[in-house]
Coordinates of C-alpha atoms in Angstrom, one line a residue:
Chain A
M88 CA -19.0 -18.3 -4.6
P89 CA -19.0 -14.8 -3.1
D90 CA -21.4 -14.0 -0.3
E91 CA -23.8 -11.2 -0.7
T92 CA -22.1 -7.9 -0.7
L93 CA -23.5 -4.6 0.7
V94 CA -24.2 -3.6 -2.9
D95 CA -26.4 -6.6 -3.4
V96 CA -28.4 -5.8 -0.3
W97 CA -28.8 -2.1 -0.4
G98 CA -28.0 -1.2 -4.0
L99 CA -24.9 0.5 -5.3
A100 CA -25.4 4.1 -4.4
P101 CA -26.7 3.7 -0.9
A102 CA -24.0 1.2 0.0
V103 CA -21.2 3.4 -1.4
L104 CA -22.7 6.3 0.5
V105 CA -22.8 4.4 3.8
I106 CA -19.2 3.3 3.5
M107 CA -18.1 6.8 2.7
V108 CA -20.0 8.4 5.5
G109 CA -18.8 5.6 7.9
G110 CA -15.3 6.1 6.7
L111 CA -15.4 9.8 7.4
A112 CA -17.0 9.2 10.8
L113 CA -14.3 6.7 11.6
G114 CA -11.6 9.3 10.7
L115 CA -13.4 11.8 13.0
V116 CA -13.3 9.2 15.8
V117 CA -9.6 8.6 15.3
A118 CA -8.9 12.4 15.2
A119 CA -11.0 12.9 18.4
V120 CA -9.4 10.1 20.3
D121 CA -6.0 11.4 19.2
R122 CA -6.8 14.9 20.4
A123 CA -8.2 13.6 23.8
V124 CA -5.0 11.5 24.4
V125 CA -2.7 14.3 23.6
S126 CA -4.5 17.2 25.3
G127 CA -6.3 15.3 28.0
E128 CA -9.5 17.2 27.4
A129 CA -12.2 14.9 26.2
G130 CA -14.7 17.7 25.8
R131 CA -13.0 19.7 23.1
A132 CA -11.6 16.7 21.4
V133 CA -14.6 16.0 19.1
V134 CA -15.1 19.7 18.3
E135 CA -11.5 20.6 17.4
P136 CA -11.1 18.3 14.4
L137 CA -14.5 19.5 13.1
L138 CA -13.4 23.1 13.5
A139 CA -10.0 22.3 11.9
G140 CA -11.9 20.7 8.9
A141 CA -14.3 23.7 8.5
R142 CA -11.3 26.0 8.6
G143 CA -9.6 23.9 5.9
L144 CA -12.7 24.1 3.7
V145 CA -12.8 28.0 3.7
E146 CA -9.1 28.8 4.1
Q147 CA -7.4 30.2 1.0
R148 CA -4.6 28.1 -0.5
R149 CA -1.1 29.4 -0.3
T150 CA 1.3 28.3 -2.8
T151 CA 5.1 28.0 -3.4
L152 CA 7.4 29.0 -6.2
A153 CA 7.1 26.9 -9.3
P154 CA 5.1 23.9 -7.8
D155 CA 4.3 20.9 -9.9
R156 CA 0.7 21.7 -9.4
L157 CA -0.9 18.7 -11.3
L158 CA 1.1 16.1 -9.4
W159 CA 0.7 17.9 -6.0
R160 CA -3.2 18.0 -6.4
I161 CA -3.3 14.3 -7.5
G162 CA -1.3 13.3 -4.5
C163 CA -3.4 15.3 -2.0
A164 CA -6.7 13.9 -3.4
A165 CA -5.3 10.3 -3.6
V166 CA -4.6 10.1 0.1
P167 CA -8.3 10.2 1.3
T168 CA -9.5 8.4 -1.8
L169 CA -7.3 5.4 -1.2
A170 CA -8.2 5.3 2.5
L171 CA -12.0 5.1 1.6
L172 CA -11.2 2.5 -1.1
S173 CA -9.4 0.4 1.4
L174 CA -12.6 0.4 3.4
A175 CA -14.5 -1.3 0.6
V176 CA -13.2 -4.8 1.7
V177 CA -13.6 -4.4 5.4
P178 CA -16.6 -6.6 6.5
V179 CA -19.2 -5.0 8.6
G180 CA -22.0 -7.1 9.7
G181 CA -20.6 -10.0 7.8
R182 CA -20.7 -8.0 4.4
T183 CA -18.3 -6.0 2.5
L184 CA -18.9 -3.3 0.0
W185 CA -17.1 -5.3 -2.6
S186 CA -16.1 -9.0 -2.3
T187 CA -13.4 -10.3 -4.4
S188 CA -11.2 -13.4 -4.2
A189 CA -8.2 -11.2 -3.3
D190 CA -9.6 -8.7 -0.7
L191 CA -6.4 -8.8 1.4
V192 CA -4.3 -7.9 -1.7
W193 CA -6.7 -5.1 -2.4
F194 CA -6.3 -3.7 1.0
N195 CA -2.4 -4.0 0.6
A196 CA -2.5 -2.5 -2.8
M197 CA -4.4 0.6 -1.6
E198 CA -1.8 1.1 1.1
A199 CA 1.0 0.6 -1.5
L200 CA -0.5 3.3 -3.8
L201 CA -0.2 5.5 -0.7
W202 CA 3.5 5.4 -1.3
A203 CA 3.2 7.1 -4.6
A204 CA 0.5 9.6 -3.1
V205 CA 2.6 10.7 -0.2
W206 CA 5.7 11.1 -2.3
L207 CA 3.7 13.3 -4.7
V208 CA 2.5 15.4 -1.8
G209 CA 6.1 15.9 -0.8
W210 CA 7.3 16.4 -4.4
G211 CA 4.6 18.8 -5.5
P212 CA 5.3 22.1 -3.7
N213 CA 9.0 22.3 -4.9
A214 CA 10.2 22.7 -1.3
V215 CA 13.0 21.1 0.4
H216 CA 11.3 20.0 3.7
A217 CA 8.3 18.6 1.9
L218 CA 10.5 16.6 -0.4
T219 CA 12.6 15.3 2.5
G220 CA 9.4 14.2 4.2
G221 CA 8.3 12.3 1.1
Y222 CA 11.6 10.4 0.9
R223 CA 11.3 9.7 4.6
F224 CA 8.0 8.1 4.0
L225 CA 9.6 5.9 1.3
A226 CA 12.4 4.9 3.6
Q227 CA 10.0 4.0 6.4
G228 CA 7.9 2.1 3.8
L229 CA 10.9 -0.1 3.0
A230 CA 11.0 -1.0 6.7
Y231 CA 7.3 -1.7 7.3
E232 CA 6.0 -3.0 4.0
L233 CA 7.3 -6.7 4.0
P234 CA 6.4 -7.4 7.7
L235 CA 2.9 -5.9 7.0
M236 CA 2.4 -8.1 3.9
F237 CA 3.4 -11.2 5.9
A238 CA 1.1 -10.3 8.7
L239 CA -1.8 -9.9 6.3
I240 CA -1.0 -13.1 4.4
T241 CA -0.8 -15.0 7.7
A242 CA -4.5 -14.3 8.5
G243 CA -5.3 -15.4 4.9
L244 CA -3.2 -18.5 5.3
A245 CA -5.1 -19.7 8.4
A246 CA -8.5 -18.9 6.7
G247 CA -7.4 -20.5 3.5
S248 CA -8.8 -17.5 1.6
L249 CA -7.9 -14.0 0.7
R250 CA -11.6 -12.9 1.1
T251 CA -12.1 -11.0 4.3
T252 CA -15.6 -12.3 5.0
D253 CA -14.0 -15.9 4.9
V254 CA -11.4 -14.8 7.3
V255 CA -14.0 -13.5 9.7
A256 CA -15.9 -16.8 9.3
A257 CA -12.8 -18.9 10.0
Q258 CA -12.6 -17.2 13.4
E259 CA -15.8 -18.6 14.8
G260 CA -14.0 -21.0 17.1
L261 CA -11.0 -19.0 18.1
W262 CA -9.9 -15.4 17.3
F263 CA -6.8 -15.3 15.1
V264 CA -5.1 -13.0 17.6
V265 CA -4.6 -15.9 19.9
T266 CA -2.5 -18.0 17.5
M267 CA -0.9 -15.1 15.6
P268 CA -0.1 -12.3 18.2
V269 CA 3.0 -11.2 16.3
A270 CA 1.0 -10.7 13.0
F271 CA -1.6 -8.6 14.9
V272 CA 1.0 -6.3 16.5
V273 CA 2.9 -6.0 13.3
F274 CA -0.3 -5.2 11.4
V275 CA -1.4 -2.5 13.9
A276 CA 2.1 -1.0 14.0
G277 CA 2.2 -1.0 10.2
A278 CA -1.0 0.8 10.1
A279 CA 0.5 3.5 12.3
A280 CA 3.4 3.6 9.9
F281 CA 1.4 3.9 6.7
A282 CA -0.7 6.7 8.2
F283 CA 2.7 8.2 9.3
W284 CA 1.3 8.9 12.7
G285 CA 2.6 8.7 16.2
P286 CA 6.0 7.1 16.5
F287 CA 6.2 6.8 12.7
A288 CA 5.4 10.5 12.0
A289 CA 8.9 11.2 10.8
P290 CA 7.7 12.1 7.3
A291 CA 5.7 14.9 8.9
A292 CA 7.9 15.5 11.9
A293 CA 8.7 18.9 13.5
D294 CA 12.5 18.7 12.8
I295 CA 11.7 19.3 9.1
A296 CA 8.9 21.8 9.8
G297 CA 6.1 19.4 9.1
G298 CA 7.7 17.5 6.3
V299 CA 5.2 16.4 3.6
T300 CA 2.5 18.6 5.3
S301 CA 4.7 21.7 5.6
E302 CA 3.4 23.4 2.5
L303 CA -0.2 22.2 2.6
S304 CA -2.9 24.6 3.3
G305 CA -6.7 24.9 3.0
V306 CA -8.5 22.0 1.3
D307 CA -5.2 20.2 0.6
R308 CA -4.2 19.9 4.2
L309 CA -7.7 18.9 5.1
L310 CA -7.6 16.1 2.5
V311 CA -4.2 14.7 3.6
D312 CA -5.0 14.9 7.3
L313 CA -8.4 13.4 6.7
G314 CA -6.9 10.6 4.7
R315 CA -4.4 9.8 7.3
A316 CA -7.2 9.6 10.0
V317 CA -9.5 7.5 7.8
F318 CA -6.6 5.2 7.0
L319 CA -5.8 4.6 10.6
G320 CA -9.5 4.0 11.3
A321 CA -9.8 1.6 8.3
A322 CA -6.7 -0.3 9.5
A323 CA -8.1 -0.6 13.0
A324 CA -11.3 -2.0 11.5
M325 CA -9.3 -4.3 9.4
A326 CA -7.4 -5.6 12.4
V327 CA -10.7 -6.3 14.1
A328 CA -11.9 -8.3 11.0
L329 CA -8.6 -10.2 10.6
F330 CA -7.5 -10.9 14.1
L331 CA -10.3 -10.1 16.6
G332 CA -13.2 -12.1 15.3
G333 CA -14.9 -9.4 13.3
D334 CA -18.4 -8.9 14.6
A335 CA -18.5 -12.0 16.7
G336 CA -19.7 -11.5 20.4
P337 CA -22.4 -12.4 22.7
W338 CA -25.7 -10.6 23.3
L339 CA -25.2 -7.4 21.3
P340 CA -25.8 -7.3 17.6
G341 CA -22.8 -8.0 15.3
P342 CA -22.2 -4.5 13.8
L343 CA -22.3 -3.0 17.3
W344 CA -19.6 -5.5 18.4
F345 CA -17.6 -4.6 15.4
L346 CA -17.8 -0.9 16.3
L347 CA -17.0 -1.5 19.9
K348 CA -13.9 -3.5 19.0
T349 CA -12.8 -1.0 16.4
L350 CA -13.1 1.7 19.0
A351 CA -11.1 -0.4 21.4
V352 CA -8.3 -0.9 18.9
V353 CA -8.1 2.8 17.9
T354 CA -8.0 3.8 21.6
A355 CA -5.4 1.2 22.4
L356 CA -3.3 2.2 19.4
V357 CA -3.5 6.0 20.1
W358 CA -3.0 5.5 23.8
A359 CA 0.2 3.5 23.3
G360 CA 1.4 5.2 20.1
R361 CA 1.3 8.7 21.7
R362 CA 3.6 7.4 24.5
V363 CA 6.5 6.5 22.1
P364 CA 8.7 9.2 20.7
V365 CA 8.9 9.7 16.9
L366 CA 11.4 7.1 15.5
R367 CA 14.0 8.1 12.9
P368 CA 13.5 6.2 9.7
D369 CA 17.2 5.2 9.4
R370 CA 16.7 3.4 12.8
T371 CA 13.6 1.5 11.7
V372 CA 14.8 -0.1 8.5
E373 CA 17.3 -2.4 10.1
V374 CA 14.7 -3.4 12.8
G375 CA 12.2 -4.0 10.1
W376 CA 14.5 -6.3 8.0
M377 CA 16.6 -8.0 10.7
V378 CA 13.8 -8.5 13.4
L379 CA 10.4 -8.2 12.0
V380 CA 10.7 -10.0 8.7
P381 CA 12.2 -13.2 10.4
L382 CA 9.6 -12.8 13.2
T383 CA 6.6 -12.5 10.9
L384 CA 8.0 -15.4 8.7
L385 CA 8.3 -17.6 11.7
Q386 CA 4.8 -16.5 12.7
A387 CA 3.5 -17.5 9.2
L388 CA 5.4 -20.9 9.5
A389 CA 3.8 -21.6 12.9
V390 CA 0.4 -20.9 11.4
A391 CA 1.1 -23.0 8.4
V392 CA 2.0 -26.0 10.6
L393 CA -1.3 -25.5 12.6
V394 CA -3.2 -25.4 9.2
L395 CA -1.5 -28.6 8.2
N396 CA -2.6 -30.2 11.4
G397 CA -6.2 -29.2 10.9
F398 CA -6.2 -26.7 13.8
Y399 CA -8.3 -24.1 12.0
A400 CA -10.6 -26.6 10.2
Chain B
M132 CA -13.2 -15.0 -25.5
L133 CA -14.3 -11.4 -26.4
T134 CA -17.8 -12.7 -27.1
D135 CA -18.1 -13.8 -23.4
L136 CA -17.9 -10.2 -22.3
G137 CA -20.6 -7.6 -22.1
G138 CA -20.6 -4.3 -24.1
W139 CA -19.6 -2.2 -21.1
V140 CA -16.7 -4.4 -20.2
I141 CA -15.3 -4.2 -23.8
A142 CA -15.8 -0.4 -23.8
T143 CA -13.9 -0.2 -20.5
V144 CA -11.1 -2.4 -21.7
V145 CA -10.7 -0.4 -24.9
A146 CA -10.7 2.9 -23.0
L147 CA -8.3 1.8 -20.4
G148 CA -6.1 0.3 -23.2
I149 CA -6.0 3.7 -25.0
L150 CA -5.3 5.3 -21.7
S151 CA -2.4 3.1 -20.9
V152 CA -0.8 3.6 -24.5
A153 CA -1.3 7.5 -24.0
A154 CA 0.3 7.5 -20.7
G155 CA 3.1 5.4 -22.0
I156 CA 3.6 7.9 -24.7
A157 CA 3.5 10.8 -22.2
V158 CA 6.6 9.2 -20.5
F159 CA 8.6 10.3 -23.4
V160 CA 6.8 13.7 -24.0
V161 CA 7.1 15.2 -20.4
D162 CA 10.2 17.0 -19.3
S163 CA 10.3 16.1 -15.7
M164 CA 11.6 13.0 -14.0
A165 CA 8.6 12.9 -11.6
R166 CA 6.0 13.3 -14.3
A167 CA 7.7 10.6 -16.5
T168 CA 7.7 8.3 -13.5
F169 CA 4.0 8.9 -12.7
A170 CA 3.0 8.8 -16.4
L171 CA 4.5 5.2 -16.4
L172 CA 2.6 4.4 -13.2
A173 CA -0.6 5.7 -14.7
S174 CA 0.0 3.4 -17.7
F175 CA 0.5 0.4 -15.5
L176 CA -2.6 1.3 -13.4
A177 CA -4.6 1.4 -16.6
V178 CA -3.4 -2.1 -17.4
A179 CA -4.4 -3.2 -13.8
G180 CA -7.8 -1.7 -14.6
V181 CA -8.0 -3.8 -17.8
L182 CA -7.2 -6.9 -15.7
L183 CA -9.9 -5.8 -13.2
A184 CA -12.5 -5.5 -16.0
L185 CA -11.7 -8.9 -17.2
D186 CA -12.4 -10.1 -13.6
L187 CA -8.8 -11.2 -12.8
V188 CA -8.9 -9.4 -9.5
Y189 CA -5.8 -10.9 -8.0
L190 CA -3.6 -10.1 -11.1
A191 CA -5.0 -6.6 -11.2
V192 CA -4.3 -5.7 -7.5
V193 CA -0.9 -7.4 -7.6
T194 CA 0.0 -5.3 -10.8
A195 CA -1.1 -2.1 -9.1
L196 CA 0.7 -3.0 -5.9
M197 CA 4.0 -4.1 -7.4
M198 CA 4.2 -1.3 -10.0
T199 CA 3.5 1.4 -7.5
I200 CA 6.1 0.2 -5.2
E201 CA 8.5 -0.2 -8.1
M202 CA 7.9 3.4 -9.1
A203 CA 8.4 4.6 -5.5
I204 CA 11.7 2.7 -5.3
M205 CA 12.7 4.2 -8.6
A206 CA 12.2 7.6 -7.0
V207 CA 14.6 6.6 -4.2
F208 CA 17.1 5.7 -6.9
M209 CA 16.5 9.0 -8.6
I210 CA 18.0 10.9 -5.7
M211 CA 20.8 8.4 -5.5
F212 CA 22.1 8.6 -9.0
M213 CA 20.8 11.6 -10.8
M214 CA 22.8 14.7 -11.3
N215 CA 19.8 16.7 -10.5
P216 CA 18.3 14.9 -7.5
A217 CA 15.2 17.0 -7.0
G218 CA 14.5 16.8 -10.7
L219 CA 12.6 20.1 -10.8
M220 CA 14.7 21.4 -13.7
P221 CA 13.2 20.5 -17.0
M222 CA 15.3 17.8 -18.7
T223 CA 14.8 15.6 -21.6
M224 CA 13.6 12.1 -20.9
V225 CA 14.9 10.4 -24.0
H226 CA 18.3 9.0 -24.8
N227 CA 19.2 7.6 -28.3
A228 CA 15.9 8.8 -29.6
K229 CA 16.2 7.2 -33.1
G230 CA 17.5 3.8 -31.9
S231 CA 14.9 3.4 -29.2
A232 CA 12.1 4.5 -31.5
V233 CA 13.1 1.8 -34.0
I234 CA 13.3 -0.8 -31.3
G235 CA 10.0 0.2 -29.9
A236 CA 8.1 0.3 -33.1
G237 CA 9.6 -3.1 -34.1
A238 CA 8.7 -4.7 -30.9
F239 CA 5.1 -3.2 -31.2
A240 CA 4.8 -4.5 -34.8
G241 CA 6.2 -7.9 -34.0
L242 CA 3.9 -8.3 -30.9
T243 CA 0.8 -7.2 -32.8
V244 CA 1.4 -9.4 -35.8
G245 CA 2.0 -12.3 -33.4
I246 CA -1.1 -11.7 -31.4
W247 CA -3.3 -11.5 -34.4
T248 CA -1.8 -14.4 -36.4
V249 CA -1.1 -17.0 -33.8
D250 CA -3.6 -19.8 -33.8
W251 CA -4.7 -19.4 -30.1
P252 CA -6.1 -22.5 -28.6
T253 CA -9.8 -22.4 -27.9
R254 CA -11.1 -22.7 -24.4
D255 CA -12.6 -26.2 -24.0
V256 CA -13.5 -25.8 -20.2
S257 CA -15.8 -23.4 -18.5
R258 CA -14.5 -20.3 -16.6
P259 CA -13.2 -21.1 -13.1
A260 CA -15.4 -19.7 -10.3
D261 CA -12.2 -18.3 -8.6
S262 CA -9.4 -17.3 -10.8
T263 CA -7.3 -16.5 -7.9
R264 CA -7.4 -20.1 -6.6
Q265 CA -6.7 -21.3 -10.1
L266 CA -3.7 -19.1 -10.4
G267 CA -2.3 -20.1 -7.0
E268 CA -2.7 -23.8 -7.9
A269 CA -0.9 -23.4 -11.1
I270 CA 2.0 -21.5 -9.5
M271 CA 2.3 -23.9 -6.6
G272 CA 1.7 -26.9 -8.8
S273 CA 2.5 -27.4 -12.4
H274 CA 4.5 -24.1 -12.8
M275 CA 6.4 -24.3 -9.6
L276 CA 9.8 -25.0 -11.1
V277 CA 9.4 -22.0 -13.5
M278 CA 8.5 -19.7 -10.5
L279 CA 11.4 -21.0 -8.4
V280 CA 13.9 -20.4 -11.2
I281 CA 12.6 -16.9 -11.9
G282 CA 12.4 -16.1 -8.2
I283 CA 16.1 -17.1 -7.6
G284 CA 17.1 -15.3 -10.7
L285 CA 15.4 -12.1 -9.6
F286 CA 16.9 -12.4 -6.2
A287 CA 20.4 -13.0 -7.5
T288 CA 19.9 -10.0 -9.8
I289 CA 18.8 -7.7 -6.9
I290 CA 21.9 -8.9 -4.8
A291 CA 24.2 -8.4 -7.8
G292 CA 22.7 -5.0 -8.5
T293 CA 23.2 -3.9 -4.9
V294 CA 26.7 -5.2 -4.7
L295 CA 27.6 -3.3 -8.0
A296 CA 25.9 -0.1 -6.8
T297 CA 27.5 0.1 -3.4
A298 CA 30.9 1.7 -3.1
R299 CA 31.6 0.2 0.3
G300 CA 32.4 -3.5 0.8
R301 CA 33.2 -5.6 3.8
Y302 CA 36.8 -4.3 4.1
D303 CA 35.5 -0.8 4.5
R304 CA 33.2 -1.9 7.2
F305 CA 35.4 -4.4 9.2
G306 CA 38.9 -3.2 8.3
A307 CA 41.6 -4.7 6.1
D308 CA 41.9 -7.9 8.1
L309 CA 38.1 -8.1 8.7
A310 CA 38.9 -8.0 12.4
A311 CA 36.9 -5.0 13.6
E312 CA 34.4 -5.8 16.3
H313 CA 31.7 -3.3 15.1
P314 CA 31.2 -2.3 11.4
D315 CA 32.2 1.2 10.6
D316 CA 29.0 2.4 8.9
P317 CA 28.3 6.1 7.9
V318 CA 24.7 5.6 8.9
P319 CA 24.1 3.5 12.1
G320 CA 21.3 1.0 11.8
G321 CA 18.6 0.6 14.3
L322 CA 20.1 -2.5 16.0
P323 CA 22.7 -2.2 18.7
R324 CA 25.9 -3.6 17.4

């Protein structure tokens, strides 16, 4: 039966509030690390995203000619909502907000719904650059989605469960990253791709004037940028839970270890990702299908053989 | 079955059911390709919500995941095959309105009659603790043959559809005698070859 969830321990409203605030703080951390790596000025890095956020709240919206306003707004609001929903199954201190028998699929589904949301953000303004960005996201999605799914399922395979708390518990002896390094790298790279950040920022790249984000202003831009940052943070936290032993660690309390590991993953991801140029989506699809799909399948096969030999038991 | 559920669950299922039907109707009412696509997605997500309310989490999230990606792929095909790729011009979303209405109403009536008249077997075992595990065991055990046949059938359909849709074959890529060293593709892939 499911373990106790955060809702059982703290009650519904406080637990949801904690996860929401934690998610927003995680997004701020990602944005700050990103600013610090890009500009090299650590001091202003925390203030700048906050200022940009405050500006987004008060800035007047500009609009375009004949936008599809309903779908545009739905898309913008969906990006941060999905990011926060994906956090519901990330275990902190051994507990998740919501524990189901298909946590990994839930995380994957939130990221898949992002396909629809980002395409809508590109579609809504009735503008060519934005729509091009939306289609670029889908093209990129076709490249990263299957390797990402295989990476997720590999962790579930070793744990014998799709519940994230079970996956963390299964890593008591050995962190999964040791036996599944390919899945770990693919998962983190996939996270950068679905947040269309760093080398995978082609949907919002400068060559199409900002792509999906080109016509966003005010609250809409705030929501989309916030959603991308929170998603990246949520994926880093998920990577810690799935591959880096969750909150296991000596001396310090569990949640602190979890926080430190998440910070380390975010920093490593941003530091490495910002050193790679933006990749063209038409160059990533073939790599995804010809290289990453076989590689992740082989990784899953290796883990399956280890499972049969009782390596993880 | 229904008696096992609490009042709130039944209310949620009914509300989501109505929502899914309403969104399904909206597909034929709106006049934009994008709105029709996303009305259909809303309908599927409402069905996923029904499954979630019935505590079938795996089926619910898989429905949401598959249908969303399906709709997104449909958007890709939209630009490939539509005369109006952006789809921003209002256009009618129905073809052969009378015929499809008859087929739709007939199927609805047939299924409804079937659902309410079939003598469904009663459950003689208790509910499983983990419906995801039970589903996995059924797919990987007693129903494996069915799943394999369906899987291969779907895969063959995808390949056949792609072959029919693409205008370029191997002779365009490798020359009339298939002797070219490198394929001649309009868009180079990411791998060096």
